[in-house]
PDB file of C-alpha atoms in Angstrom:
ATOM      1  CA  UNK A1337     -44.106 101.732 136.495  1.00 56.00           C
ATOM      2  CA  UNK A1338     -43.638  97.995 135.825  1.00 51.00           C
ATOM      3  CA  UNK A1339     -41.426  98.821 132.851  1.00 52.00           C
ATOM      4  CA  UNK A1340     -39.264 101.062 135.024  1.00 50.00           C
ATOM      5  CA  UNK A1341     -39.037  98.311 137.661  1.00 49.00           C
ATOM      6  CA  UNK A1342     -38.048  95.754 135.042  1.00 50.00           C
ATOM      7  CA  UNK A1343     -35.469  98.119 133.561  1.00 44.00           C
ATOM      8  CA  UNK A1344     -33.991  98.763 137.030  1.00 44.00           C
ATOM      9  CA  UNK A1345     -33.920  95.039 137.805  1.00 45.00           C
ATOM     10  CA  UNK A1346     -32.266  94.315 134.466  1.00 43.00           C
ATOM     11  CA  UNK A1347     -29.644  97.017 135.059  1.00 39.00           C
ATOM     12  CA  UNK A1348     -28.966  95.732 138.585  1.00 43.00           C
ATOM     13  CA  UNK A1349     -28.681  92.151 137.303  1.00 42.00           C
ATOM     14  CA  UNK A1350     -26.283  93.274 134.570  1.00 42.00           C
ATOM     15  CA  UNK A1351     -24.158  95.146 137.089  1.00 41.00           C
ATOM     16  CA  UNK A1352     -23.920  92.094 139.342  1.00 45.00           C
ATOM     17  CA  UNK A1353     -23.059  89.851 136.386  1.00 52.00           C
ATOM     18  CA  UNK A1354     -20.343  92.269 135.293  1.00 79.00           C
ATOM     19  CA  UNK A1355     -18.401  91.801 138.519  1.00 92.00           C
ATOM     20  CA  UNK A1356     -15.163  89.834 138.040  1.00 95.00           C
ATOM     21  CA  UNK A1357     -15.267  86.220 139.204  1.00 96.00           C
ATOM     22  CA  UNK A1358     -12.553  85.282 141.723  1.00 97.00           C
ATOM     23  CA  UNK A1359     -11.391  81.878 142.933  1.00 97.00           C
ATOM     24  CA  UNK A1360      -8.867  81.714 145.781  1.00 98.00           C
ATOM     25  CA  UNK A1361      -6.437  78.763 145.551  1.00 97.00           C
ATOM     26  CA  UNK A1362      -4.937  77.699 148.870  1.00 96.00           C
ATOM     27  CA  UNK A1363      -3.039  74.754 150.258  1.00 95.00           C
ATOM     28  CA  UNK A1364       0.158  73.897 152.066  1.00 93.00           C
ATOM     29  CA  UNK A1365       3.573  74.394 150.436  1.00 90.00           C
ATOM     30  CA  UNK A1366       4.129  71.677 147.828  1.00 91.00           C
ATOM     31  CA  UNK A1367       0.441  70.803 147.403  1.00 94.00           C
ATOM     32  CA  UNK A1368       0.565  71.645 143.672  1.00 93.00           C
ATOM     33  CA  UNK A1369      -1.077  75.085 143.539  1.00 93.00           C
ATOM     34  CA  UNK A1370       1.101  76.338 140.693  1.00 90.00           C
ATOM     35  CA  UNK A1371       0.567  73.225 138.573  1.00 93.00           C
ATOM     36  CA  UNK A1372      -3.215  73.275 138.954  1.00 96.00           C
ATOM     37  CA  UNK A1373      -3.418  77.046 138.417  1.00 95.00           C
ATOM     38  CA  UNK A1374      -1.630  76.521 135.076  1.00 96.00           C
ATOM     39  CA  UNK A1375      -4.223  73.865 134.170  1.00 97.00           C
ATOM     40  CA  UNK A1376      -7.131  76.198 135.042  1.00 97.00           C
ATOM     41  CA  UNK A1377      -5.602  79.107 133.088  1.00 96.00           C
ATOM     42  CA  UNK A1378      -5.099  76.897 130.021  1.00 96.00           C
ATOM     43  CA  UNK A1379      -8.569  75.344 130.087  1.00 96.00           C
ATOM     44  CA  UNK A1380     -10.928  77.933 131.591  1.00 95.00           C
ATOM     45  CA  UNK A1381      -9.555  81.326 130.546  1.00 93.00           C
ATOM     46  CA  UNK A1382      -8.707  82.546 134.041  1.00 97.00           C
ATOM     47  CA  UNK A1383      -5.899  85.009 134.737  1.00 97.00           C
ATOM     48  CA  UNK A1384      -3.536  83.757 137.448  1.00 97.00           C
ATOM     49  CA  UNK A1385      -2.555  86.340 140.068  1.00 96.00           C
ATOM     50  CA  UNK A1386       0.041  85.599 142.742  1.00 91.00           C
ATOM     51  CA  UNK A1387       0.184  88.063 145.633  1.00 88.00           C
ATOM     52  CA  UNK A1388       3.886  87.320 146.160  1.00 83.00           C
ATOM     53  CA  UNK A1389       4.740  87.867 142.495  1.00 88.00           C
ATOM     54  CA  UNK A1390       2.820  91.164 142.436  1.00 92.00           C
ATOM     55  CA  UNK A1391       4.749  92.396 145.485  1.00 89.00           C
ATOM     56  CA  UNK A1392       8.080  91.398 143.902  1.00 86.00           C
ATOM     57  CA  UNK A1393       7.139  93.066 140.591  1.00 90.00           C
ATOM     58  CA  UNK A1394       6.139  96.275 142.378  1.00 91.00           C
ATOM     59  CA  UNK A1395       9.476  96.299 144.228  1.00 89.00           C
ATOM     60  CA  UNK A1396      11.365  96.025 140.930  1.00 88.00           C
ATOM     61  CA  UNK A1397       9.243  98.716 139.244  1.00 89.00           C
ATOM     62  CA  UNK A1398      11.066 101.570 140.933  1.00 84.00           C
ATOM     63  CA  UNK A1399       7.784 103.165 142.090  1.00 85.00           C
ATOM     64  CA  UNK A1400       7.432 104.914 145.469  1.00 84.00           C
ATOM     65  CA  UNK A1401       5.090 102.100 146.490  1.00 83.00           C
ATOM     66  CA  UNK A1402       7.711  99.534 145.464  1.00 89.00           C
ATOM     67  CA  UNK A1403      10.464 101.295 147.407  1.00 89.00           C
ATOM     68  CA  UNK A1404       8.283 101.290 150.529  1.00 88.00           C
ATOM     69  CA  UNK A1405       7.585  97.547 150.121  1.00 87.00           C
ATOM     70  CA  UNK A1406      11.314  96.809 149.660  1.00 86.00           C
ATOM     71  CA  UNK A1407      12.244  98.831 152.757  1.00 87.00           C
ATOM     72  CA  UNK A1408       9.671  96.980 154.858  1.00 83.00           C
ATOM     73  CA  UNK A1409      10.831  93.558 153.674  1.00 77.00           C
ATOM     74  CA  UNK A1410      14.503  94.443 154.228  1.00 77.00           C
ATOM     75  CA  UNK A1411      13.637  95.602 157.765  1.00 80.00           C
ATOM     76  CA  UNK A1412      11.939  92.258 158.408  1.00 70.00           C
ATOM     77  CA  UNK A1413       8.493  93.843 158.618  1.00 78.00           C
ATOM     78  CA  UNK A1414       5.312  92.334 157.179  1.00 76.00           C
ATOM     79  CA  UNK A1415       3.842  94.291 154.271  1.00 84.00           C
ATOM     80  CA  UNK A1416       0.357  95.511 155.316  1.00 90.00           C
ATOM     81  CA  UNK A1417      -2.445  93.449 153.795  1.00 93.00           C
ATOM     82  CA  UNK A1418      -4.063  96.614 152.402  1.00 93.00           C
ATOM     83  CA  UNK A1419      -0.997  97.072 150.149  1.00 92.00           C
ATOM     84  CA  UNK A1420      -1.288  93.504 148.802  1.00 93.00           C
ATOM     85  CA  UNK A1421      -5.041  93.859 148.220  1.00 96.00           C
ATOM     86  CA  UNK A1422      -4.495  97.172 146.405  1.00 94.00           C
ATOM     87  CA  UNK A1423      -1.954  95.483 144.084  1.00 94.00           C
ATOM     88  CA  UNK A1424      -4.415  92.643 143.397  1.00 96.00           C
ATOM     89  CA  UNK A1425      -7.176  95.158 142.665  1.00 96.00           C
ATOM     90  CA  UNK A1426      -4.893  97.139 140.333  1.00 94.00           C
ATOM     91  CA  UNK A1427      -3.902  93.968 138.447  1.00 95.00           C
ATOM     92  CA  UNK A1428      -7.569  93.017 137.986  1.00 96.00           C
ATOM     93  CA  UNK A1429      -8.522  96.496 136.781  1.00 94.00           C
ATOM     94  CA  UNK A1430      -5.658  96.514 134.253  1.00 94.00           C
ATOM     95  CA  UNK A1431      -6.644  93.101 132.881  1.00 94.00           C
ATOM     96  CA  UNK A1432      -9.282  92.614 130.186  1.00 88.00           C
ATOM     97  CA  UNK A1433     -10.330  89.385 131.881  1.00 93.00           C
ATOM     98  CA  UNK A1434     -13.292  88.930 134.205  1.00 94.00           C
ATOM     99  CA  UNK A1435     -11.985  85.656 135.685  1.00 96.00           C
ATOM    100  CA  UNK A1436      -9.183  85.547 138.227  1.00 97.00           C
ATOM    101  CA  UNK A1437      -7.374  82.858 140.203  1.00 97.00           C
ATOM    102  CA  UNK A1438      -5.686  84.324 143.259  1.00 97.00           C
ATOM    103  CA  UNK A1439      -2.976  81.961 144.420  1.00 93.00           C
ATOM    104  CA  UNK A1440      -1.688  81.789 147.997  1.00 88.00           C
ATOM    105  CA  UNK A1441      -4.013  84.474 149.316  1.00 94.00           C
ATOM    106  CA  UNK A1442      -5.566  85.143 151.815  1.00 96.00           C
ATOM    107  CA  UNK A1443      -2.871  83.506 153.957  1.00 91.00           C
ATOM    108  CA  UNK A1444      -4.178  84.766 157.304  1.00 94.00           C
ATOM    109  CA  UNK A1445      -7.043  86.582 159.024  1.00 96.00           C
ATOM    110  CA  UNK A1446      -5.476  90.005 158.427  1.00 95.00           C
ATOM    111  CA  UNK A1447      -5.232  89.302 154.665  1.00 95.00           C
ATOM    112  CA  UNK A1448      -8.838  88.146 154.652  1.00 97.00           C
ATOM    113  CA  UNK A1449     -10.114  91.154 156.625  1.00 97.00           C
ATOM    114  CA  UNK A1450      -8.361  93.579 154.245  1.00 97.00           C
ATOM    115  CA  UNK A1451      -9.770  91.757 151.210  1.00 97.00           C
ATOM    116  CA  UNK A1452     -13.295  91.783 152.662  1.00 96.00           C
ATOM    117  CA  UNK A1453     -13.068  95.490 153.492  1.00 96.00           C
ATOM    118  CA  UNK A1454     -11.757  96.559 150.069  1.00 96.00           C
ATOM    119  CA  UNK A1455     -13.134  94.009 147.600  1.00 97.00           C
ATOM    120  CA  UNK A1456     -16.264  92.223 148.833  1.00 93.00           C
ATOM    121  CA  UNK A1457     -18.612  94.519 146.876  1.00 94.00           C
ATOM    122  CA  UNK A1458     -16.386  94.657 143.775  1.00 95.00           C
ATOM    123  CA  UNK A1459     -16.000  90.972 142.905  1.00 96.00           C
ATOM    124  CA  UNK A1460     -17.958  87.734 142.902  1.00 95.00           C
ATOM    125  CA  UNK A1461     -16.099  85.115 144.976  1.00 96.00           C
ATOM    126  CA  UNK A1462     -17.077  81.816 143.339  1.00 96.00           C
ATOM    127  CA  UNK A1463     -15.356  79.591 145.886  1.00 97.00           C
ATOM    128  CA  UNK A1464     -12.102  78.875 147.712  1.00 98.00           C
ATOM    129  CA  UNK A1465     -10.220  75.868 146.311  1.00 98.00           C
ATOM    130  CA  UNK A1466      -8.169  73.993 148.888  1.00 98.00           C
ATOM    131  CA  UNK A1467      -5.664  71.433 147.597  1.00 97.00           C
ATOM    132  CA  UNK A1468      -5.271  69.079 150.543  1.00 96.00           C
ATOM    133  CA  UNK A1469      -2.129  66.995 150.979  1.00 94.00           C
ATOM    134  CA  UNK A1470      -0.315  65.266 153.841  1.00 94.00           C
ATOM    135  CA  UNK A1471       2.808  66.995 155.135  1.00 93.00           C
ATOM    136  CA  UNK A1472       4.798  63.848 154.279  1.00 93.00           C
ATOM    137  CA  UNK A1473       3.779  64.087 150.601  1.00 94.00           C
ATOM    138  CA  UNK A1474       4.399  67.841 150.436  1.00 93.00           C
ATOM    139  CA  UNK A1475       7.823  67.467 152.081  1.00 92.00           C
ATOM    140  CA  UNK A1476       8.811  64.805 149.529  1.00 91.00           C
ATOM    141  CA  UNK A1477       7.720  67.029 146.631  1.00 91.00           C
ATOM    142  CA  UNK A1478       9.532  70.088 147.986  1.00 89.00           C
ATOM    143  CA  UNK A1479      12.764  68.220 148.643  1.00 87.00           C
ATOM    144  CA  UNK A1480      12.621  66.887 145.071  1.00 85.00           C
ATOM    145  CA  UNK A1481      11.967  70.437 143.804  1.00 78.00           C
ATOM    146  CA  UNK A1482      14.904  71.786 145.834  1.00 75.00           C
ATOM    147  CA  UNK A1483      17.289  69.862 143.593  1.00 75.00           C
ATOM    148  CA  UNK A1484      16.535  72.261 140.724  1.00 74.00           C
ATOM    149  CA  UNK A1485      14.513  75.220 142.077  1.00 71.00           C
ATOM    150  CA  UNK A1486      17.313  77.299 143.574  1.00 68.00           C
ATOM    151  CA  UNK A1487      14.803  78.538 146.188  1.00 65.00           C
ATOM    152  CA  UNK A1488      16.411  79.303 149.530  1.00 64.00           C
ATOM    153  CA  UNK A1489      13.282  78.229 151.420  1.00 64.00           C
ATOM    154  CA  UNK A1490      13.302  74.701 149.935  1.00 67.00           C
ATOM    155  CA  UNK A1491      15.153  73.120 152.875  1.00 78.00           C
ATOM    156  CA  UNK A1492      13.746  70.970 155.665  1.00 85.00           C
ATOM    157  CA  UNK A1493      13.947  73.617 158.436  1.00 85.00           C
ATOM    158  CA  UNK A1494      12.251  76.298 156.306  1.00 83.00           C
ATOM    159  CA  UNK A1495       9.650  73.863 154.975  1.00 85.00           C
ATOM    160  CA  UNK A1496       8.629  72.802 158.499  1.00 89.00           C
ATOM    161  CA  UNK A1497       8.250  76.459 159.511  1.00 89.00           C
ATOM    162  CA  UNK A1498       6.037  77.016 156.444  1.00 88.00           C
ATOM    163  CA  UNK A1499       3.896  73.995 157.427  1.00 91.00           C
ATOM    164  CA  UNK A1500       3.487  75.439 160.941  1.00 92.00           C
ATOM    165  CA  UNK A1501       2.525  78.868 159.539  1.00 90.00           C
ATOM    166  CA  UNK A1502      -0.037  77.275 157.244  1.00 92.00           C
ATOM    167  CA  UNK A1503      -1.575  75.297 160.121  1.00 94.00           C
ATOM    168  CA  UNK A1504      -1.792  78.217 162.553  1.00 94.00           C
ATOM    169  CA  UNK A1505      -2.633  81.074 160.163  1.00 93.00           C
ATOM    170  CA  UNK A1506      -4.195  79.779 156.932  1.00 94.00           C
ATOM    171  CA  UNK A1507      -6.292  76.872 158.215  1.00 96.00           C
ATOM    172  CA  UNK A1508      -8.555  79.169 160.305  1.00 97.00           C
ATOM    173  CA  UNK A1509      -9.250  81.210 157.123  1.00 97.00           C
ATOM    174  CA  UNK A1510     -10.201  78.001 155.287  1.00 97.00           C
ATOM    175  CA  UNK A1511     -12.472  77.020 158.182  1.00 97.00           C
ATOM    176  CA  UNK A1512     -14.221  80.410 158.030  1.00 97.00           C
ATOM    177  CA  UNK A1513     -14.937  79.928 154.305  1.00 98.00           C
ATOM    178  CA  UNK A1514     -16.150  76.388 154.994  1.00 98.00           C
ATOM    179  CA  UNK A1515     -18.747  77.831 157.415  1.00 97.00           C
ATOM    180  CA  UNK A1516     -19.885  80.180 154.623  1.00 96.00           C
ATOM    181  CA  UNK A1517     -20.304  77.207 152.257  1.00 97.00           C
ATOM    182  CA  UNK A1518     -17.567  78.576 149.984  1.00 97.00           C
ATOM    183  CA  UNK A1519     -14.814  75.970 150.516  1.00 98.00           C
ATOM    184  CA  UNK A1520     -14.150  73.235 147.927  1.00 97.00           C
ATOM    185  CA  UNK A1521     -11.494  70.754 149.048  1.00 97.00           C
ATOM    186  CA  UNK A1522      -9.718  68.402 146.638  1.00 97.00           C
ATOM    187  CA  UNK A1523      -7.446  65.514 147.552  1.00 96.00           C
ATOM    188  CA  UNK A1524      -4.091  66.505 146.023  1.00 96.00           C
ATOM    189  CA  UNK A1525      -2.199  63.335 147.014  1.00 94.00           C
ATOM    190  CA  UNK A1526      -2.496  61.660 143.623  1.00 91.00           C
ATOM    191  CA  UNK A1527      -0.964  62.215 140.219  1.00 93.00           C
ATOM    192  CA  UNK A1528      -1.169  65.596 138.488  1.00 94.00           C
ATOM    193  CA  UNK A1529      -3.728  64.070 136.111  1.00 96.00           C
ATOM    194  CA  UNK A1530      -5.986  62.757 138.884  1.00 96.00           C
ATOM    195  CA  UNK A1531      -5.953  66.101 140.711  1.00 96.00           C
ATOM    196  CA  UNK A1532      -6.643  67.931 137.424  1.00 97.00           C
ATOM    197  CA  UNK A1533      -9.649  65.639 136.883  1.00 97.00           C
ATOM    198  CA  UNK A1534     -11.093  66.841 140.193  1.00 96.00           C
ATOM    199  CA  UNK A1535     -10.356  70.454 139.250  1.00 97.00           C
ATOM    200  CA  UNK A1536     -12.099  69.910 135.902  1.00 96.00           C
ATOM    201  CA  UNK A1537     -15.227  68.640 137.628  1.00 95.00           C
ATOM    202  CA  UNK A1538     -15.359  71.750 139.840  1.00 95.00           C
ATOM    203  CA  UNK A1539     -14.744  74.271 137.063  1.00 96.00           C
ATOM    204  CA  UNK A1540     -17.043  72.561 134.548  1.00 95.00           C
ATOM    205  CA  UNK A1541     -19.836  73.187 137.047  1.00 87.00           C
ATOM    206  CA  UNK A1542     -18.950  76.854 137.535  1.00 85.00           C
ATOM    207  CA  UNK A1543     -21.515  79.213 136.020  1.00 70.00           C
ATOM    208  CA  UNK A1544     -19.529  82.008 134.348  1.00 65.00           C
TER     209      UNK A1544
END
C-alpha cells in the first residue's frame, strides 16, 4: 500500500512539475518590456509570447479565426479575451519550451478572468513582473522612439490615452496579484543595464 501511495505521489509530483512555467510581464507603455523580455529570452531560455503579435499573426494567416478577429478590429470591437487566451494556449502547446514570458497580458480584469478560467490548472504562474516607471520617463522614451518606430500610436495624444488605460484597467490586475503574493515590481527608471541587473536577481532565484 505504501509503495502504491509513493508511486501515486511521485506521479502527481511529476505531473505538477511538467506544467509550463509562465511569467507575465506588465508595465506602462515605454517602461521597457520588450527590451527586458529580450534579455530574459537570451539568458534564461524563455519563449516570449506577445498577445498582440499573436492576434496580428492569426489575422494574416487567412484562417476563419483570423478573419473573425480582423472583422472585429475593423468594426472597432474588442476581441474577446477567450480568443486571445486560446491563441496563447495554442502557441504554448506548439512550442517545445516549458518556459514562457507573456508580455502585455493580462491588460484588464476580463483578460485575467478568461486566463484564470482556461489556464489556471494547465500552467504554473511563477510571478507577475511589473516594470515600474514614471509617466514623465515613459513619455520621453516613447517620443524618442517615435522618431524611428513608424508606430501611429507614438504621439502625445495617443500615449496619454494609453497611460490612462493602464491606470484604470491594468493597475487593478496588478493589485490583485500583489494580494496573492505573486507581484514582483522592479524600478525601471534607470539604464537598461541597471534594470537588467534587477531582472537577473529575480530570475536567478526562480526554481525551474
